[in-house]
PDB file of C-alpha atoms and ligand atoms in Angstrom:
ATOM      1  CA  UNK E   1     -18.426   5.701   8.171  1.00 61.00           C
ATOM      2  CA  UNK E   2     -20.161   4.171   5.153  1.00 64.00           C
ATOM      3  CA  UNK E   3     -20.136   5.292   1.860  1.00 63.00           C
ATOM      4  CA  UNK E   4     -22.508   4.414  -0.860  1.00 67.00           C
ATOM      5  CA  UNK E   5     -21.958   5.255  -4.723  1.00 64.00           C
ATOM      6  CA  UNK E   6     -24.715   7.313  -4.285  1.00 70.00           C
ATOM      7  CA  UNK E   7     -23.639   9.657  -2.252  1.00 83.00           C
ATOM      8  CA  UNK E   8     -20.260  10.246  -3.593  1.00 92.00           C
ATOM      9  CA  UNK E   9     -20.071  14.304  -5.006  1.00 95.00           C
ATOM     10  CA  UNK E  10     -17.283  14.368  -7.334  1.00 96.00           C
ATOM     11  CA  UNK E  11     -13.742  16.423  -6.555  1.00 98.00           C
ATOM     12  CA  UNK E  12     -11.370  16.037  -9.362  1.00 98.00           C
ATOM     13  CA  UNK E  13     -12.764  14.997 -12.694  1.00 98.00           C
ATOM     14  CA  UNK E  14     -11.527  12.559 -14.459  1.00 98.00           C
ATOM     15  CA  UNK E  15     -10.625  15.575 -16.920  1.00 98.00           C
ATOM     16  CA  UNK E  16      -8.997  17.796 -14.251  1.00 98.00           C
ATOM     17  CA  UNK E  17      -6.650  14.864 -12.762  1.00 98.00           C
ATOM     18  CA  UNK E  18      -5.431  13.834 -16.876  1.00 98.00           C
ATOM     19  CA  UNK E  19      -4.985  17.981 -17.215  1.00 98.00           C
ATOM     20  CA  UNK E  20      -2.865  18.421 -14.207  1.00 98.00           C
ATOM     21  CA  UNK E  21      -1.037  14.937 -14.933  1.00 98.00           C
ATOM     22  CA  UNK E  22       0.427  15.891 -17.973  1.00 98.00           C
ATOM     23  CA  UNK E  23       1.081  19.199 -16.108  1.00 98.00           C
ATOM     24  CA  UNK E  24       3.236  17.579 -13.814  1.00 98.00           C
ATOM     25  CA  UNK E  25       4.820  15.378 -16.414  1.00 98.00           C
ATOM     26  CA  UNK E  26       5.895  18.416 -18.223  1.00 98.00           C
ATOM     27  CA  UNK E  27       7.727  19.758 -15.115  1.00 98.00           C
ATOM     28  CA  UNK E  28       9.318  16.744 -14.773  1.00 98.00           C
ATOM     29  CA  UNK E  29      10.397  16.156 -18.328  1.00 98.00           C
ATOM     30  CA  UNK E  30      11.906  19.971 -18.110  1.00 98.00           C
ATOM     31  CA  UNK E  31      13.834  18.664 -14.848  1.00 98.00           C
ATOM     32  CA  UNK E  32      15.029  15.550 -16.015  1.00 98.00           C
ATOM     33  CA  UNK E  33      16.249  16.316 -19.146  1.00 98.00           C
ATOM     34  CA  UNK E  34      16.260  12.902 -20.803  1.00 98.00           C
ATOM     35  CA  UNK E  35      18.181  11.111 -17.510  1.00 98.00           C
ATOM     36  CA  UNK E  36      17.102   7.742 -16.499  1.00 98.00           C
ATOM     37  CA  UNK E  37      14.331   7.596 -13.758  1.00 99.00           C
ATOM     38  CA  UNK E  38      13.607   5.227 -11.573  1.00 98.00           C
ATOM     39  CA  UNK E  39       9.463   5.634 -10.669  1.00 98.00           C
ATOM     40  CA  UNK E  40       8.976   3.598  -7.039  1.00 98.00           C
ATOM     41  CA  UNK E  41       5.227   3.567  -7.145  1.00 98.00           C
ATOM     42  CA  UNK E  42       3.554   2.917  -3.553  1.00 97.00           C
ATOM     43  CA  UNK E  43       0.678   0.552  -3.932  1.00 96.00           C
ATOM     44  CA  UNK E  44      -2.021   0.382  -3.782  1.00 95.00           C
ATOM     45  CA  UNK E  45      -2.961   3.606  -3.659  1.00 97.00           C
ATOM     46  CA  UNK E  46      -1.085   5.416  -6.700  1.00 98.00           C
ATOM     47  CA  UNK E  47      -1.610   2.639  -9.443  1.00 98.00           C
ATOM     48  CA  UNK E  48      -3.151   3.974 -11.225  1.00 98.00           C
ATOM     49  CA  UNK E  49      -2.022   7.833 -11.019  1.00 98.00           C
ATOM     50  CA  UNK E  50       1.381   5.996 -11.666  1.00 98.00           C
ATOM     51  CA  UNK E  51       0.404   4.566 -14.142  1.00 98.00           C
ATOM     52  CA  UNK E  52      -1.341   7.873 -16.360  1.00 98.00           C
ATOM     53  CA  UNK E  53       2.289   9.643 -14.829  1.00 98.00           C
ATOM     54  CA  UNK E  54       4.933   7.503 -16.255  1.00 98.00           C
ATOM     55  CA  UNK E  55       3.141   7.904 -19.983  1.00 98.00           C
ATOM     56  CA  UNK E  56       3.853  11.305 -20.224  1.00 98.00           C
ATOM     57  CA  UNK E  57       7.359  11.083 -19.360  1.00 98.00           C
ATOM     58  CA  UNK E  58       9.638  10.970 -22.159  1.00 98.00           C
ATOM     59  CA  UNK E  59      12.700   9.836 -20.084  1.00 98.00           C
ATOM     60  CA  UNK E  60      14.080   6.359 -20.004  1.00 98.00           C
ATOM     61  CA  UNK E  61      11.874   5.180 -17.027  1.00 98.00           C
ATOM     62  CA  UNK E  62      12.121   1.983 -14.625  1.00 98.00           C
ATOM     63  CA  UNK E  63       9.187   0.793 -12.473  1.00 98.00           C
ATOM     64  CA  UNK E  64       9.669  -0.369  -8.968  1.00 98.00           C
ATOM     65  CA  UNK E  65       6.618  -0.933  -6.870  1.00 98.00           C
ATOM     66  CA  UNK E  66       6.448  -0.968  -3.009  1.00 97.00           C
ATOM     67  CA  UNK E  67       3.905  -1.449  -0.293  1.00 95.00           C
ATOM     68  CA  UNK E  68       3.271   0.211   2.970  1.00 91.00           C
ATOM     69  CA  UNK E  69       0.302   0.524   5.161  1.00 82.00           C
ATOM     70  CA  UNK E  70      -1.010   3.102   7.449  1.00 74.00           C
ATOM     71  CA  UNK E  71      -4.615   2.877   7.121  1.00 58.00           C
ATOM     72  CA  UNK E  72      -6.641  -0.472   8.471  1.00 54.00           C
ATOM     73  CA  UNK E  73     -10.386  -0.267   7.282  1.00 55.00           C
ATOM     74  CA  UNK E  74     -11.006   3.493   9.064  1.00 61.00           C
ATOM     75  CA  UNK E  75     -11.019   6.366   7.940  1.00 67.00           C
ATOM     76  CA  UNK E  76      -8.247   7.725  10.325  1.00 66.00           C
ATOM     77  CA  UNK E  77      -4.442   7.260  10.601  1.00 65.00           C
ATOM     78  CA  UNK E  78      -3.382   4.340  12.243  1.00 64.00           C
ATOM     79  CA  UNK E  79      -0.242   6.368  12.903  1.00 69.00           C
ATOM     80  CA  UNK E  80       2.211   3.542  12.593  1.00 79.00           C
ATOM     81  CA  UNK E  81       3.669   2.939   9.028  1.00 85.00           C
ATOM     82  CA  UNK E  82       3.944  -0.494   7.581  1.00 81.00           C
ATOM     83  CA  UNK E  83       6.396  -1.798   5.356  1.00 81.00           C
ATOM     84  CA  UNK E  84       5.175  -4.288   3.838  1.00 82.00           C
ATOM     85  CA  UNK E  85       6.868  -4.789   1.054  1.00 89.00           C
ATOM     86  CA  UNK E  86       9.842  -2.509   0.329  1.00 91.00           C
ATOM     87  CA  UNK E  87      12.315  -4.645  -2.022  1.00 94.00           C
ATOM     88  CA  UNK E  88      13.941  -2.318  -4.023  1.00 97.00           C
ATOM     89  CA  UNK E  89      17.393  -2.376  -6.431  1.00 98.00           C
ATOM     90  CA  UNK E  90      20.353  -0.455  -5.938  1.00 98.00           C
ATOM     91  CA  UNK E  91      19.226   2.776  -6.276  1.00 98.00           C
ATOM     92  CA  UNK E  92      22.743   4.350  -5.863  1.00 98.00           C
ATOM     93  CA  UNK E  93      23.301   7.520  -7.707  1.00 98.00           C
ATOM     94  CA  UNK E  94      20.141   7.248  -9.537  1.00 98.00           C
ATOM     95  CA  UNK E  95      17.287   9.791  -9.761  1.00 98.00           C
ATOM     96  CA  UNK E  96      14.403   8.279  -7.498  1.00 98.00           C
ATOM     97  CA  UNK E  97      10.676   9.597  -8.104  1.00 98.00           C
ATOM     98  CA  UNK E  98       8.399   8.481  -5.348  1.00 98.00           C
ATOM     99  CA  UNK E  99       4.930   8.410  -6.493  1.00 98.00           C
ATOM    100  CA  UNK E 100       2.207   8.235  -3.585  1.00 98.00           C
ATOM    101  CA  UNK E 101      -1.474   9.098  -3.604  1.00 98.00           C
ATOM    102  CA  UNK E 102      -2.232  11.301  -1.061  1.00 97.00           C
ATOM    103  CA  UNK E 103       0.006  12.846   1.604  1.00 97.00           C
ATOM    104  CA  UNK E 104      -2.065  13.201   4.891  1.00 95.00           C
ATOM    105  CA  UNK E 105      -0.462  12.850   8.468  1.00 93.00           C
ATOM    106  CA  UNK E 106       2.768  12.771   6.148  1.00 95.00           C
ATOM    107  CA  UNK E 107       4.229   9.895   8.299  1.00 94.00           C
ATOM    108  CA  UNK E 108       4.304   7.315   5.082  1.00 94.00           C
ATOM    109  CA  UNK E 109       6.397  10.335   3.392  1.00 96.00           C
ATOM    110  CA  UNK E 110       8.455  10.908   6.125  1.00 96.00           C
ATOM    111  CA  UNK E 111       8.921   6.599   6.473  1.00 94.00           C
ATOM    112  CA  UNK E 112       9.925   6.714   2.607  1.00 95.00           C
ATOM    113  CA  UNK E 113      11.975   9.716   2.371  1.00 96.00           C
ATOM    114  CA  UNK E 114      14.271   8.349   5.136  1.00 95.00           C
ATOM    115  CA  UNK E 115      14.059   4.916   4.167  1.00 95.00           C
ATOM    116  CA  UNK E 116      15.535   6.117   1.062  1.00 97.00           C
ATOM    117  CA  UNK E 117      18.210   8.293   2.034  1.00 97.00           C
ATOM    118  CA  UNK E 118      19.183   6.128   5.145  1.00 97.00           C
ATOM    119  CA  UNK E 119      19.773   3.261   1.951  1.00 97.00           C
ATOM    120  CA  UNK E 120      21.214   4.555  -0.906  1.00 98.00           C
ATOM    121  CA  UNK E 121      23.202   7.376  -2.109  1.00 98.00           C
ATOM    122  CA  UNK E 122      20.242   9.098  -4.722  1.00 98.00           C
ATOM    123  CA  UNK E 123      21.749  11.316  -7.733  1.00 98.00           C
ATOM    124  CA  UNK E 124      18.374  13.145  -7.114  1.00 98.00           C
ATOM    125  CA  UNK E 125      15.262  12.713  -5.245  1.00 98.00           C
ATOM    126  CA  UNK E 126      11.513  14.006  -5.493  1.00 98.00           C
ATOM    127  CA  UNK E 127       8.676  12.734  -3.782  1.00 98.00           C
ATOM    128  CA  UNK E 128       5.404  12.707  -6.168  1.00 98.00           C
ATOM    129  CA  UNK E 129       1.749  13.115  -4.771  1.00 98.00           C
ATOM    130  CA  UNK E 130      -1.479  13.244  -6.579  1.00 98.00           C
ATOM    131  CA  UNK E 131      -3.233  14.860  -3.334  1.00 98.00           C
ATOM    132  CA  UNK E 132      -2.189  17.199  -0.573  1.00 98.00           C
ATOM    133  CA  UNK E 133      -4.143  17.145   2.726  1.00 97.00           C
ATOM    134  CA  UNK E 134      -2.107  19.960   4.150  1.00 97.00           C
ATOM    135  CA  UNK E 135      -4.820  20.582   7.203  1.00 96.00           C
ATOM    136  CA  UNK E 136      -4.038  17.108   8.772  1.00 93.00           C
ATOM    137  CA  UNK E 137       0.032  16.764   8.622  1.00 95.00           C
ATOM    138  CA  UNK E 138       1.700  15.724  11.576  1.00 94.00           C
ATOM    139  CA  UNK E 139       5.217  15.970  10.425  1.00 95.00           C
ATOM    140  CA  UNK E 140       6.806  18.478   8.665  1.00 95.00           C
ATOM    141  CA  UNK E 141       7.043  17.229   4.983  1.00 97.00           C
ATOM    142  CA  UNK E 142       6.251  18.685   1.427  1.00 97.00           C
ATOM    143  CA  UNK E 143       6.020  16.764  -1.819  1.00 98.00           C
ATOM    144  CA  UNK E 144       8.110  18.472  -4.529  1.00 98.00           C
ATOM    145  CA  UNK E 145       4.980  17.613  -7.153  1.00 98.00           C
ATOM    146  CA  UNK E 146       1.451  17.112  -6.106  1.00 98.00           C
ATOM    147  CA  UNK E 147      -1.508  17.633  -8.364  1.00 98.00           C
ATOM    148  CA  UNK E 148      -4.224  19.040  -6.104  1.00 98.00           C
ATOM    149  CA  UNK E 149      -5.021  20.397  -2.617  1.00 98.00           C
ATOM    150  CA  UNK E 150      -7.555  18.648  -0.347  1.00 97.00           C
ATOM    151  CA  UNK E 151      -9.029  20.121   2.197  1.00 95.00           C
ATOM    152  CA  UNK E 152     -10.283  17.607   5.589  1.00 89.00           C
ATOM    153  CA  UNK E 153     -11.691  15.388   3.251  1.00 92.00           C
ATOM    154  CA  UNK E 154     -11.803  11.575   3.510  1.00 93.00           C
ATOM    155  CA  UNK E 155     -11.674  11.092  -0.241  1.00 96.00           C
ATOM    156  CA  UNK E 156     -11.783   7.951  -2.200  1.00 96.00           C
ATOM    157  CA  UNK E 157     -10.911   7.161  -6.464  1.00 97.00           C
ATOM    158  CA  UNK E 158      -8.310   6.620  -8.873  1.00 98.00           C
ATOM    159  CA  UNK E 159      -6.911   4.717  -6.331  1.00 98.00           C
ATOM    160  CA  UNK E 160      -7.426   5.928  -3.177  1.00 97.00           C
ATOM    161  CA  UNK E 161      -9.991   3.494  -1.445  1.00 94.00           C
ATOM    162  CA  UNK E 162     -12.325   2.867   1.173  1.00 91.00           C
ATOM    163  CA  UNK E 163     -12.105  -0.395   2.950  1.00 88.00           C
ATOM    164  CA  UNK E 164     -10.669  -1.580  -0.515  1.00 92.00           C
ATOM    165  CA  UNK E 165     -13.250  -0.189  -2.437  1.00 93.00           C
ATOM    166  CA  UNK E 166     -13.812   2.847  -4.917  1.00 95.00           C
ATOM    167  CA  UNK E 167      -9.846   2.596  -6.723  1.00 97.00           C
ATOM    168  CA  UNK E 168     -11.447   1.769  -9.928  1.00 97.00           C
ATOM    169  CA  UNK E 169     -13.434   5.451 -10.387  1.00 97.00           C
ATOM    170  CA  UNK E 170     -11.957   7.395 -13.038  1.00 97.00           C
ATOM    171  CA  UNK E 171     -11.803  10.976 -10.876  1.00 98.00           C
ATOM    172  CA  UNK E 172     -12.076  11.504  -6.266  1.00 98.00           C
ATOM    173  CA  UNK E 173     -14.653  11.847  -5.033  1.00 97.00           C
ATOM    174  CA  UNK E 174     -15.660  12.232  -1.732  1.00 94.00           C
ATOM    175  CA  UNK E 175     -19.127  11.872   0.698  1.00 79.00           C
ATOM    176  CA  UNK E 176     -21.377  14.549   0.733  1.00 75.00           C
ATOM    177  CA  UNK E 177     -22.323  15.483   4.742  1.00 62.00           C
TER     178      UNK E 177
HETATM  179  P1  IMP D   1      -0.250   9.418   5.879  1.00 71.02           P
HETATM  180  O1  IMP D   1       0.828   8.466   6.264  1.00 71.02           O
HETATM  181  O2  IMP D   1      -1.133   9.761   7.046  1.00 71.02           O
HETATM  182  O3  IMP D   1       0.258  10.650   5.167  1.00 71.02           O
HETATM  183  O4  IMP D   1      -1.240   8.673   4.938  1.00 71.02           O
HETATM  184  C1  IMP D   1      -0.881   8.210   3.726  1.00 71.02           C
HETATM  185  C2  IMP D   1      -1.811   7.113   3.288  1.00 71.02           C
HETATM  186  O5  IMP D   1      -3.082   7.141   3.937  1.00 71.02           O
HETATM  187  C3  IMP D   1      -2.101   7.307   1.828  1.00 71.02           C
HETATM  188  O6  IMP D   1      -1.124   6.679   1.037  1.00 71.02           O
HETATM  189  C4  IMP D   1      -3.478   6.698   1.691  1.00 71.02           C
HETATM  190  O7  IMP D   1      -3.364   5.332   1.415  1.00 71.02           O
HETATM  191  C5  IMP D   1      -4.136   6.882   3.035  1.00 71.02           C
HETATM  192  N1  IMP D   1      -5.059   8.021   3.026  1.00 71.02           N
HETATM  193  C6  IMP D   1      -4.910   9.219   3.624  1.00 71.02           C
HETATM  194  N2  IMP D   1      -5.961  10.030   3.409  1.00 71.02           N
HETATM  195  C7  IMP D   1      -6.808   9.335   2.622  1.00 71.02           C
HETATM  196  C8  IMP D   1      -8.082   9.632   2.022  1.00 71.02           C
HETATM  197  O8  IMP D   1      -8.665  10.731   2.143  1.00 71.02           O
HETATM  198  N3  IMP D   1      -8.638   8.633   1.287  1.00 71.02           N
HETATM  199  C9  IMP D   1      -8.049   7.437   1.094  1.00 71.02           C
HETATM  200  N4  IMP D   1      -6.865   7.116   1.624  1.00 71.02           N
HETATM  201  C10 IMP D   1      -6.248   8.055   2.387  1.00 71.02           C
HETATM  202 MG1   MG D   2      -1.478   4.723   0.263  1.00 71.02          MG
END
């Protein structure tokens, strides 16, 4: 598949995703109640939706960043998970917010939520997506936030790329045809 800037028909504006961000902030402010969290963003893909995320929270709030791949330069599931990098601190009796882009096949959920529990001892535990592709899961697993719905869409922006290209647009997009 190629995709060209030209043919890209936007999705999510950049003032829909900032909307529903601070939408989801507010839940989680409400939930939190002023407790430490501890944000593990997964690069690359949620940068930047981490990023926009963690300024509307009014908690104290610690970054941790990990990596895991699924995806090679396709557009489908490699349906292995990666770990490439997945240093993390103690996270015992904390509250852990995973915050991913897009949950698809749901096997990079599935990798983190066990990785975590299998680890450490969580005071609480929520698993944070920008995008739902509900059509294409292949194991059984919901995020507790997620901003929008996509439908079998290979979609690309704020993050989510195509062959490493296309993070830097400010709303998703995705190819017309
Ligand atoms: P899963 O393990 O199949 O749920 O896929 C999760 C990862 O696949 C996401 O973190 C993305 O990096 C990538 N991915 C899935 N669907 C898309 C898409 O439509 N566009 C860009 N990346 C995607
Ligand atoms: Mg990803």
């Amino acid at each position: 598949m190629e995709i060209n800037f030209e043919d890209l028909k936007v999705l999510y504006s950049e003032e829909q995703l900032q909307t529903r961000i601070k939408e989801l902030a507010k839940e989680m402010n409400g939930f939190y109640k002023g407790e430490e969290v501890i944000a593990v963003c997964a690069l690359k893909g949620a940068v930047l939706f981490a990023s926009d995320l963690v300024r509307e929270l009014d908690m104290p709030v610690k970054m941790e960043f990990i990596r895991l791949s699924s995806y090679g330069s396709s557009t489908t599931t490699s349906g292995k998970v990666n770990a490439v990098d997945i240093k993390l601190p103690d996270l015992n009796g904390k509250n852990v917010l995973i915050i991913e882009d897009i949950v698809d096949t749901g096997l990079t959920a599935k990798f983190l939520i066990d990785f975590i529990h299998m680890n450490f001892h969580v005071k609480t535990f929520k698993f944070c997506s920008l995008l739902d592709k509900k059509i294409t899961r292949k194991v059984d697993v919901k995020p507790d936030y997620y901003g929008f719905d996509v439908d079998d869409k290979f979609v690309v922006g704020y993050g989510l790329d195509y062959d490493g290209y296309y993070r830097n647009l400010k709303y998703i997009a995705y190819k017309e045809g």
